Amino acid sequence: MEFSVFTGQANEVTADCLVVTLDQSGALSASAAAVDSASNGFIKARVDEGDIKGAPGKTLLLPAVSGIAARRVLLVGSGEGEASTVTAGKIVQAVAASVASIKGRIAVDLTALASEKFPQAWWAEQLVLAIHAAQYRFTATKPEKEEAPKADALTWIGEDVTTALTIADAKGLGTSWAKDLGNMPPNICTPTYLAEEAERLSDEAGFSCRVYDESELDAMGAGAFVSVSKGSVEPGKIIIMEYKGAGDEAPHMIVGKGITFDTGGISLKPGAKMDEMKYDMCGAASILGTMKTIAELKPAINIVAVITSAENMPAGNASKPGDVVTTLSGQTVEILNTDAEGRLVLCDALTLAIGEYKPQTCVDVATLTGACMAALGKVNSGLFTEDEALATELLSAGQYSGDRVWRLPLEEDYQAGLDSNFADMANIGGPLAGATTAACFLSRYTKDTRWAHVDIAGPAWGGDGTSKNSTGRPVPLLTTYLLNKAS
């Protein structure tokens, strides 16, 4: 998308659509008033007639009016008083939905909504992300019959927010790619496909990329990983990408679970909605999407991105409930449920990558537990960490980006739920606190590392039937967090 900043009167800006606001009392913003004055009261007449009342997110699209340079005017309600996170989201989504399919240039003035909490740069970033989301279409296996018209240029009326617009565009590109990967059918998006995509991006961006295949990991002693991957004809992979933007500093690490299809293994899932288990690699997709954003922006930070990928299938050589395996760390695990496979592939990837790179921080993201989705639904991802500073950074990044997380407990008392008579630990706890016991399991492989776990089981995809879609989360969270680290 092409960006520019305009500091003149809104009625003078040339655009295919001009966006201005009014509040719930009917009071026009400065730009809306300028448009109204130039059009001899056309805007105020629409308000007086009750065509729009200013409720948050409500819109009214008007045709060209004499005295206004723009071809259309979109009136947007801003509600009453200072915007909250919820109303701000409604407003930008409404604007994006209205203008995304208007071909050409969009000019937007949201300055009346800016506040200390939500400055103009924030509004600009959220608007661009919302336009990316509104324009997103999955076409890899179902091409559009004809290309839909779309806005391809944005003029921001107000402060110079060029940096925010550029960052938002890069985040939007990364999020859309993560959506593509998540939506891809599992017969195409295999561990090998993810490795090839990582190598392609690395070649384009100048990252280093190392792919460990299943046989190599088996020889290394990654018994937990192999216990999952061995049941499929698709060989598992651990993929490590490295971006160096800050000299010799220790890197920040991001890790994603990439189970490209999860049947549950021998602990077979029910058949209904099993197709949704192609989304069990959305953690990996978000890591790739984040690295695409990093490739666009080239921030001053060192990043190691890790993807641990396999299929979980119920073959004759698949792991059985009751099996005991030895992880790369040397700890043993009793596999009580083969459907708790995400933590098994993650633990060996964490051991491998933390041992190799000694990161400053490590954040893993995974569609790990239905228990987390039961607790938080589709709104917040679950955040687990004992590091208070890291928790604050991730919570702040989630609030700013709108890709929110909610902190859940990770206390020592929960560790006993993983006790086993036959191994150092079991791979599941009891029927309660399943999201926390899963995080407890991973914590045993991240000791002496500033580490956080983000369970994205709820927010990673949404909808049902023909509305089913990957969300691209948590790309906005991760990119905001890493860019804050860089700044």
XYZ file of C-alpha atoms in Angstrom:
487
model
C 0.000 0.000 0.000
C 1.187 3.523 -0.805
C 1.143 6.102 2.014
C 1.189 9.883 2.282
C 0.439 12.536 4.914
C -1.755 15.601 4.257
C -1.818 18.625 6.552
C -4.355 20.826 4.737
C -8.135 21.068 5.012
C -9.970 17.782 4.585
C -12.269 19.152 1.898
C -9.197 19.895 -0.257
C -7.639 16.423 -0.279
C -7.962 14.458 -3.523
C -9.136 10.915 -2.852
C -11.600 8.272 -3.955
C -13.031 8.317 -0.443
C -12.599 10.746 2.459
C -13.238 9.468 6.000
C -14.297 11.933 8.730
C -15.922 11.469 12.143
C -18.766 12.736 14.284
C -19.624 11.884 17.871
C -22.811 10.517 19.345
C -24.183 13.992 20.076
C -23.981 14.732 16.351
C -21.042 17.119 16.771
C -18.799 17.067 13.713
C -15.019 16.725 13.938
C -12.966 19.626 12.560
C -12.538 17.832 9.238
C -16.209 16.909 9.034
C -17.079 20.537 9.766
C -14.733 21.710 6.999
C -16.415 19.320 4.574
C -19.824 20.504 5.758
C -18.899 24.141 5.256
C -17.471 23.536 1.778
C -20.636 21.630 0.780
C -23.098 24.218 2.116
C -24.279 22.102 5.032
C -24.709 18.760 3.273
C -23.148 16.764 6.148
C -25.127 18.515 8.879
C -28.321 17.914 6.928
C -27.673 14.171 6.975
C -27.212 14.303 10.741
C -30.345 16.396 11.229
C -32.315 13.939 9.102
C -31.164 11.095 11.395
C -29.257 9.246 8.654
C -26.390 8.779 11.130
C -26.314 9.402 14.863
C -22.647 8.942 15.686
C -22.803 5.599 17.504
C -19.331 3.999 17.602
C -18.540 2.188 14.368
C -21.695 3.237 12.559
C -20.995 4.569 9.063
C -22.708 6.460 6.275
C -21.182 6.558 2.774
C -22.108 9.647 0.785
C -21.569 10.349 -2.928
C -19.531 13.183 -4.389
C -20.645 16.637 -3.241
C -19.877 19.991 -4.832
C -17.043 21.796 -3.054
C -15.281 18.625 -1.904
C -12.270 17.248 -3.782
C -12.906 13.635 -2.731
C -15.268 11.478 -4.807
C -17.031 10.056 -1.730
C -17.307 10.906 1.954
C -17.587 8.276 4.681
C -19.031 9.521 7.958
C -18.005 7.408 10.949
C -19.510 7.531 14.419
C -17.060 7.799 17.308
C -19.450 7.386 20.219
C -19.252 9.396 23.437
C -16.090 10.568 25.171
C -12.629 9.055 24.907
C -12.504 5.748 23.033
C -11.980 2.501 24.920
C -10.076 -0.440 23.470
C -13.368 -2.040 22.423
C -14.903 1.045 20.812
C -11.627 1.926 19.100
C -11.565 -1.548 17.577
C -15.157 -1.153 16.375
C -14.320 2.166 14.727
C -11.246 1.041 12.796
C -12.897 -2.208 11.721
C -15.946 -0.318 10.479
C -13.793 2.113 8.508
C -11.725 -0.716 7.036
C -14.794 -2.745 6.054
C -16.297 0.296 4.310
C -13.232 1.483 2.400
C -11.236 -1.711 1.719
C -13.075 -2.426 -1.527
C -13.139 1.182 -2.777
C -10.619 1.217 -5.564
C -7.865 3.806 -5.353
C -6.880 6.256 -2.620
C -8.477 6.609 0.792
C -7.993 9.767 2.867
C -8.668 9.454 6.586
C -8.936 11.980 9.403
C -9.270 10.373 12.828
C -7.469 13.171 14.689
C -10.554 13.962 16.779
C -10.240 10.486 18.324
C -6.565 10.770 19.291
C -5.714 10.765 22.994
C -2.757 10.086 25.252
C -3.747 6.421 25.371
C -4.514 6.203 21.644
C -2.312 8.735 19.784
C -2.602 9.328 16.051
C 0.184 6.825 15.358
C -1.840 4.106 17.102
C -4.976 4.887 15.087
C -2.950 4.872 11.876
C -1.383 1.497 12.656
C -4.660 -0.114 13.663
C -6.416 1.225 10.565
C -3.813 -0.188 8.176
C -3.927 -3.573 9.929
C -7.728 -3.554 9.715
C -7.620 -2.736 5.999
C -5.206 -5.635 5.429
C -7.615 -7.914 7.306
C -10.646 -6.659 5.366
C -8.872 -7.190 2.040
C -7.521 -10.649 2.882
C -8.662 -13.517 0.684
C -7.303 -17.075 0.602
C -6.730 -17.876 -3.061
C -4.073 -20.616 -3.038
C -6.585 -23.399 -3.692
C -9.653 -21.330 -4.638
C -8.634 -18.442 -6.900
C -11.031 -15.531 -7.202
C -12.942 -15.491 -10.482
C -12.064 -11.844 -10.917
C -9.846 -9.555 -8.902
C -11.870 -7.556 -6.409
C -11.371 -3.779 -6.357
C -9.430 -2.557 -3.348
C -7.926 0.522 -1.806
C -4.232 0.631 -2.608
C -3.211 4.055 -1.257
C -3.843 5.835 2.042
C -3.527 9.532 2.841
C -3.416 10.293 6.553
C -4.745 13.729 7.448
C -2.938 15.024 10.528
C 0.435 14.403 12.129
C 3.321 12.773 10.298
C 2.721 9.122 11.168
C 4.762 7.697 8.307
C 6.726 5.361 10.576
C 3.547 3.923 12.086
C 2.038 3.415 8.623
C 5.172 1.618 7.407
C 5.286 -0.635 10.475
C 1.592 -1.424 10.170
C 1.923 -2.345 6.504
C 4.757 -4.752 7.321
C 2.734 -6.269 10.167
C -0.218 -6.628 7.809
C 1.899 -8.448 5.224
C 3.249 -10.808 7.886
C -0.191 -11.464 9.343
C -1.678 -12.185 5.920
C 1.099 -14.676 5.161
C 0.484 -16.395 8.497
C -3.195 -16.625 7.537
C -2.280 -18.179 4.182
C -0.103 -20.793 5.870
C -2.770 -21.570 8.472
C -5.503 -21.907 5.841
C -3.432 -24.111 3.540
C -4.735 -27.702 3.242
C -2.683 -30.212 5.228
C -1.832 -32.287 2.157
C 0.071 -29.224 0.895
C 1.248 -27.632 4.135
C 3.461 -30.398 5.502
C 6.581 -30.058 7.661
C 8.632 -30.143 4.454
C 6.505 -27.326 2.991
C 7.073 -25.183 6.091
C 10.816 -25.824 5.855
C 10.840 -24.812 2.197
C 8.891 -21.635 2.971
C 11.335 -20.779 5.766
C 14.280 -21.338 3.429
C 12.667 -19.227 0.713
C 12.041 -16.319 3.078
C 15.549 -16.660 4.490
C 17.087 -16.512 1.023
C 15.073 -13.395 0.187
C 15.749 -11.646 3.489
C 19.335 -12.688 4.152
C 18.536 -14.806 7.222
C 20.471 -17.944 8.002
C 18.314 -21.076 8.070
C 19.067 -24.537 9.438
C 16.670 -27.469 9.027
C 17.042 -30.558 11.236
C 15.257 -33.550 9.746
C 13.661 -36.397 11.653
C 16.466 -38.897 11.207
C 19.038 -36.360 12.399
C 16.917 -35.507 15.444
C 16.497 -39.203 16.221
C 20.261 -39.674 16.136
C 20.685 -36.641 18.426
C 18.387 -38.178 21.039
C 15.279 -36.005 20.547
C 13.043 -38.861 21.664
C 10.012 -36.741 22.499
C 9.941 -35.110 19.077
C 10.425 -38.406 17.255
C 7.704 -40.085 19.339
C 5.267 -37.768 17.546
C 6.761 -37.568 14.068
C 7.493 -41.266 13.577
C 3.814 -42.159 13.111
C 3.592 -40.236 9.830
C 5.065 -40.793 6.382
C 5.774 -37.033 6.384
C 9.172 -36.536 8.069
C 9.227 -34.080 10.950
C 11.503 -31.024 10.988
C 12.919 -28.497 13.416
C 13.594 -25.274 11.528
C 15.805 -22.500 12.936
C 16.032 -19.081 11.264
C 18.433 -16.424 12.485
C 18.215 -12.672 11.885
C 21.124 -10.464 12.964
C 20.375 -6.771 13.245
C 22.294 -5.899 16.429
C 25.869 -7.109 16.170
C 26.991 -9.613 18.778
C 24.112 -9.190 21.237
C 22.479 -12.355 22.516
C 19.294 -12.974 20.519
C 15.665 -12.946 21.488
C 14.053 -16.271 20.619
C 10.543 -17.019 19.351
C 9.357 -20.614 19.036
C 6.254 -21.959 17.283
C 4.449 -25.297 17.331
C 3.848 -26.592 13.803
C 1.757 -29.761 13.923
C 0.577 -29.609 10.322
C -2.200 -32.096 11.048
C -3.235 -33.534 14.384
C -5.381 -36.657 14.454
C -4.562 -37.137 18.122
C -2.462 -40.176 17.242
C -3.493 -43.428 18.941
C -5.564 -41.253 21.341
C -7.676 -40.456 18.298
C -9.774 -37.300 18.190
C -13.491 -37.413 17.276
C -14.134 -37.177 13.547
C -16.379 -34.100 13.738
C -14.451 -30.949 12.850
C -11.183 -32.866 12.622
C -10.447 -30.836 9.476
C -9.784 -27.907 11.820
C -6.688 -29.720 13.047
C -4.831 -28.333 10.046
C -4.740 -25.181 12.200
C -2.534 -26.917 14.772
C 0.444 -25.353 13.001
C -0.710 -21.755 13.529
C 2.072 -21.202 16.046
C 4.589 -22.022 13.321
C 2.670 -19.863 10.840
C 2.861 -16.908 13.215
C 6.625 -17.327 13.571
C 7.029 -17.204 9.799
C 4.660 -14.234 9.576
C 6.634 -12.427 12.258
C 9.898 -13.051 10.429
C 8.361 -11.711 7.213
C 7.575 -8.489 9.085
C 11.117 -8.406 10.471
C 12.468 -8.853 6.934
C 10.468 -5.796 5.816
C 11.495 -3.537 8.718
C 15.036 -4.732 9.569
C 15.012 -3.584 13.213
C 18.143 -3.367 15.382
C 17.712 -6.663 17.214
C 18.968 -10.237 16.940
C 16.241 -12.873 16.615
C 16.284 -16.656 16.512
C 13.033 -18.118 15.187
C 12.334 -21.794 15.812
C 9.618 -23.937 14.225
C 9.065 -27.483 15.437
C 6.931 -29.333 12.920
C 5.449 -32.798 12.489
C 2.229 -34.651 11.710
C 0.538 -36.580 14.506
C -0.882 -39.748 12.935
C -2.195 -43.104 14.273
C 0.068 -45.460 12.324
C 1.220 -48.906 13.399
C 4.541 -47.489 14.541
C 3.003 -44.491 16.338
C 3.559 -43.941 20.055
C 1.146 -45.662 22.435
C -0.293 -44.439 25.729
C 2.056 -45.816 28.371
C 5.231 -45.460 26.285
C 8.221 -43.810 27.985
C 10.575 -41.691 25.882
C 13.813 -39.859 26.606
C 13.909 -36.203 25.622
C 16.908 -34.358 24.221
C 17.483 -32.921 27.713
C 17.839 -36.438 29.129
C 14.593 -36.247 31.095
C 12.115 -39.080 30.571
C 8.427 -38.682 29.794
C 5.566 -41.149 30.166
C 3.142 -40.567 27.300
C -0.290 -40.929 28.858
C -2.104 -39.288 25.943
C -0.728 -39.086 22.413
C -2.989 -36.103 21.732
C -0.819 -34.026 24.070
C 1.825 -34.020 21.340
C 2.542 -30.292 21.050
C 4.519 -30.168 24.277
C 6.526 -33.208 23.130
C 7.757 -31.566 19.935
C 8.269 -28.233 21.707
C 10.358 -29.557 24.582
C 13.078 -30.970 22.326
C 13.065 -27.851 20.137
C 13.467 -25.674 23.230
C 16.325 -27.808 24.534
C 18.092 -27.712 21.158
C 17.691 -23.998 20.443
C 18.244 -22.635 23.956
C 21.361 -24.754 24.308
C 22.709 -23.540 20.974
C 21.866 -19.822 21.109
C 21.638 -18.870 24.837
C 18.893 -16.293 24.171
C 18.162 -13.198 26.273
C 14.483 -14.143 26.223
C 12.407 -16.960 24.787
C 8.698 -16.819 23.914
C 6.955 -19.904 22.567
C 3.514 -19.800 20.922
C 1.347 -22.851 20.407
C -2.203 -24.060 19.855
C -1.533 -26.193 22.896
C -4.653 -26.897 24.948
C -8.404 -26.944 24.674
C -8.355 -26.061 28.366
C -6.986 -22.607 27.587
C -9.687 -22.048 24.977
C -12.322 -23.157 27.507
C -10.991 -20.583 29.960
C -10.423 -17.605 27.643
C -12.468 -18.306 24.524
C -11.397 -16.705 21.245
C -10.520 -13.272 22.656
C -7.313 -13.619 24.672
C -4.360 -15.952 24.352
C -3.123 -17.464 27.597
C 0.180 -16.133 28.960
C 2.336 -18.173 31.320
C 5.620 -16.982 32.800
C 7.359 -16.513 36.136
C 9.295 -13.539 34.748
C 7.453 -10.391 35.850
C 9.259 -8.044 33.466
C 8.657 -10.332 30.496
C 4.990 -10.679 31.465
C 4.633 -6.883 31.574
C 6.244 -6.516 28.144
C 3.968 -9.096 26.540
C 0.822 -7.778 28.221
C 1.703 -4.256 27.051
C 2.408 -5.449 23.493
C -0.922 -7.273 23.497
C -2.854 -4.209 24.642
C -1.175 -1.924 22.094
C -1.560 -4.302 19.166
C -5.065 -5.495 20.042
C -3.667 -9.052 19.981
C -4.360 -9.516 23.656
C -3.092 -12.024 26.201
C -4.353 -12.855 29.685
C -1.968 -14.079 32.340
C -2.729 -17.453 33.903
C -0.950 -19.097 36.852
C 2.324 -20.961 36.630
C 2.943 -21.879 40.234
C 5.091 -24.605 41.726
C 2.081 -26.313 43.302
C 0.797 -27.267 39.829
C 3.981 -29.187 38.949
C 2.881 -32.200 41.004
C 0.145 -32.823 38.456
C 2.817 -34.198 36.097
C 4.136 -36.814 38.525
C 4.639 -40.289 37.047
C 5.462 -43.670 38.584
C 7.524 -44.639 35.540
C 9.295 -41.506 34.261
C 10.530 -38.101 35.347
C 7.156 -36.716 34.308
C 3.951 -37.528 32.469
C 2.942 -35.598 29.379
C -0.446 -34.649 30.855
C -1.803 -33.801 34.289
C -5.228 -34.575 35.617
C -8.553 -33.242 34.338
C -8.101 -29.807 35.953
C -5.851 -26.825 35.079
C -4.818 -28.415 31.792
C -3.389 -25.234 30.288
C -1.240 -24.614 33.362
C 0.076 -28.186 33.626
C 1.017 -28.001 29.930
C 2.969 -24.829 30.654
C 4.531 -26.537 33.688
C 5.735 -29.307 31.375
C 7.468 -26.797 29.076
C 8.954 -24.910 32.024
C 11.077 -27.971 32.822
C 12.958 -27.423 29.553
C 13.527 -23.675 29.935
C 15.211 -23.387 33.312
C 17.699 -20.496 33.671
C 16.086 -18.814 30.638
C 13.767 -15.793 30.650
C 10.852 -17.655 29.108
C 7.147 -17.193 28.463
C 4.581 -19.513 26.918
C 1.589 -18.189 24.953
C -1.274 -20.640 24.361
C -3.103 -19.498 21.209
C -5.573 -22.399 20.965
C -8.561 -20.022 21.043
C -7.522 -17.002 18.929
C -5.521 -18.805 16.198
C -8.538 -19.415 13.992
C -12.213 -18.595 14.027
C -15.543 -19.050 12.327
C -17.326 -22.145 11.167
C -18.326 -23.636 7.831
C -17.672 -21.164 5.026
C -16.530 -18.488 7.504
C -13.711 -20.650 8.876
C -10.407 -18.780 8.680
C -6.978 -18.405 10.226
C -6.601 -15.136 12.149
C -2.836 -14.714 11.800
C -2.542 -14.244 15.555
C -0.225 -13.742 17.355
C 1.834 -11.996 14.633
C 0.755 -8.519 15.855
C 1.673 -9.446 19.436
C 5.090 -10.901 18.563
C 6.064 -8.139 16.141
C 5.065 -5.407 18.595
C 6.988 -7.134 21.393
C 10.135 -7.548 19.287
C 10.026 -4.037 17.859
C 9.711 -2.679 21.397
C 12.793 -4.698 22.306
C 14.627 -3.172 19.359
C 13.640 0.386 20.259
